[in-house]
mmCIF file of C-alpha atoms in Angstrom:
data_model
loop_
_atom_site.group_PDB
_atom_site.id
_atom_site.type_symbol
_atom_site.label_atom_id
_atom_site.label_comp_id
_atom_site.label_asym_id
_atom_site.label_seq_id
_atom_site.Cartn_x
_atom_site.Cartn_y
_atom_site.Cartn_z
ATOM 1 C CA UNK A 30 0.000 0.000 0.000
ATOM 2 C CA UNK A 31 1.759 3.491 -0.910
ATOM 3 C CA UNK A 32 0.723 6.409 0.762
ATOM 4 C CA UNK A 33 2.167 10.232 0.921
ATOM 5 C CA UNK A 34 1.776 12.338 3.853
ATOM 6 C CA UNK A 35 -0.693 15.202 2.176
ATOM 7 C CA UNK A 36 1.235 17.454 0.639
ATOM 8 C CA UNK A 37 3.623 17.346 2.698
ATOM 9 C CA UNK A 38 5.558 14.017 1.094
ATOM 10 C CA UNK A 39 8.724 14.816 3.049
ATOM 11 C CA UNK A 40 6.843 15.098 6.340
ATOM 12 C CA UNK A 41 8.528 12.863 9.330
ATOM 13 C CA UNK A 42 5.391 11.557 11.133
ATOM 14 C CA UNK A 43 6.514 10.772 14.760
ATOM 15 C CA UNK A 44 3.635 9.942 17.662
ATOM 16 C CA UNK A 45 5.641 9.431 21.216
ATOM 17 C CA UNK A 46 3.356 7.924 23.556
ATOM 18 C CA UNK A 47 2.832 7.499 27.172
ATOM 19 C CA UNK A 48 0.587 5.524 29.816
ATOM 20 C CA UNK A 49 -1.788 2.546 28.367
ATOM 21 C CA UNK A 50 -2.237 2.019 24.648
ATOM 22 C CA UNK A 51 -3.933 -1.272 23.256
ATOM 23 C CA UNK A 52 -1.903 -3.139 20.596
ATOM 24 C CA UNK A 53 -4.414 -2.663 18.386
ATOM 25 C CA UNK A 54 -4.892 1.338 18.080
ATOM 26 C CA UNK A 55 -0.461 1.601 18.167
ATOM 27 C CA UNK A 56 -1.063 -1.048 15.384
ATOM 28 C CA UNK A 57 -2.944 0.903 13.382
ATOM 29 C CA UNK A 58 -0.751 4.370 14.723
ATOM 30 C CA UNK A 59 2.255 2.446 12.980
ATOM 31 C CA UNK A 60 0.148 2.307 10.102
ATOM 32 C CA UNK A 61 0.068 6.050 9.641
ATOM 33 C CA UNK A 62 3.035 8.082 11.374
ATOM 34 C CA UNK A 63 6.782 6.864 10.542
ATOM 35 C CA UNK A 64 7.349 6.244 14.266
ATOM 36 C CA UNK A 65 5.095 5.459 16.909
ATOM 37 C CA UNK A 66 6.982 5.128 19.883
ATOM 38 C CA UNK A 67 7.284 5.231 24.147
ATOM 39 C CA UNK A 68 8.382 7.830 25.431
ATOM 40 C CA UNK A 69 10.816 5.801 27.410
ATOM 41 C CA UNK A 70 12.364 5.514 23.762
ATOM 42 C CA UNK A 71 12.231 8.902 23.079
ATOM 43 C CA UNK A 72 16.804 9.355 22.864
ATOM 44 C CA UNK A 73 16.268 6.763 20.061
ATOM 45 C CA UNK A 74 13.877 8.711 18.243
ATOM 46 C CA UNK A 75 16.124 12.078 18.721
ATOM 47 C CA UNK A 76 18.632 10.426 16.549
ATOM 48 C CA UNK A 77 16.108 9.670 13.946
ATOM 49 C CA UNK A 78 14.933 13.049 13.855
ATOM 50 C CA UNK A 79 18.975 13.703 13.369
ATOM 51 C CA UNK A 80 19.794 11.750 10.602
ATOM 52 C CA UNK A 81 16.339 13.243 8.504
ATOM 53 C CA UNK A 82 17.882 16.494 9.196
ATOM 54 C CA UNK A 83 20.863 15.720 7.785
ATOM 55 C CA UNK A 84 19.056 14.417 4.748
ATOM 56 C CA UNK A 85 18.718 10.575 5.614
ATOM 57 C CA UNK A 86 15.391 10.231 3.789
ATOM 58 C CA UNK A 87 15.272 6.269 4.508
ATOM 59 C CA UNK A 88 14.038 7.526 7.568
ATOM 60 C CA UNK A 89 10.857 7.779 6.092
ATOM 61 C CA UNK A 90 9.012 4.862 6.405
ATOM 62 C CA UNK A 91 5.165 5.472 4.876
ATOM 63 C CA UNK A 92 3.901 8.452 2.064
ATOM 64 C CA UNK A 93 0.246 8.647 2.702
ATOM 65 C CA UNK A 94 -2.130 9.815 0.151
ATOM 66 C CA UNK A 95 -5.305 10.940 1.471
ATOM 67 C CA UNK A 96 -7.853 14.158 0.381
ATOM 68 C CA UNK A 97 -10.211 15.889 2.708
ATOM 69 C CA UNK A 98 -12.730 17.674 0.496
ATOM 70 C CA UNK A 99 -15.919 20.091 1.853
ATOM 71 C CA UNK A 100 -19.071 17.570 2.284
ATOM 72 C CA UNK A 101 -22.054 18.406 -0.564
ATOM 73 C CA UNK A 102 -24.441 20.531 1.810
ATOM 74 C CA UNK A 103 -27.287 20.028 -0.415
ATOM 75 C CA UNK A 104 -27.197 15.904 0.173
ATOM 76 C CA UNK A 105 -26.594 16.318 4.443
ATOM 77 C CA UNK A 106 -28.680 14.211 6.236
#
């Protein structure tokens, strides 16, 4: 599945997370951002960031491809 992040294709998508989280929901977090991680983790993450700053675009992990248009007023329910 290809995606692209808006358009924003070079956008680094990083979620840090805390507390409780089911496996399910940071399953389908993973699915979305480029990193989804604990904040425990976060020094790992930092040197992520690093390396995309200094133009390591395998960092990238997903382009997302998605559209939000206006709803059609006239069909609303």
């Amino acid at each position: 599945m290809q995606r692209r992040k808006g358009r924003n294709k070079k956008l680094l998508g990083i979620v840090v997370v805390e507390g409780a989280w089911t496996r399910e929901t940071l399953r389908v977090m993973a699915n979305v951002f480029d990193y989804v991680t604990p904040l425990t983790r976060v020094s790992q993450v930092a040197e992520v960031i690093r390396a995309y700053l200094d133009g390591d675009e395998t960092k990238l992990k997903w382009l997302i491809n998605f559209n939000i248009e206006e709803a059609n007023r006239n069909n609303a329910t």
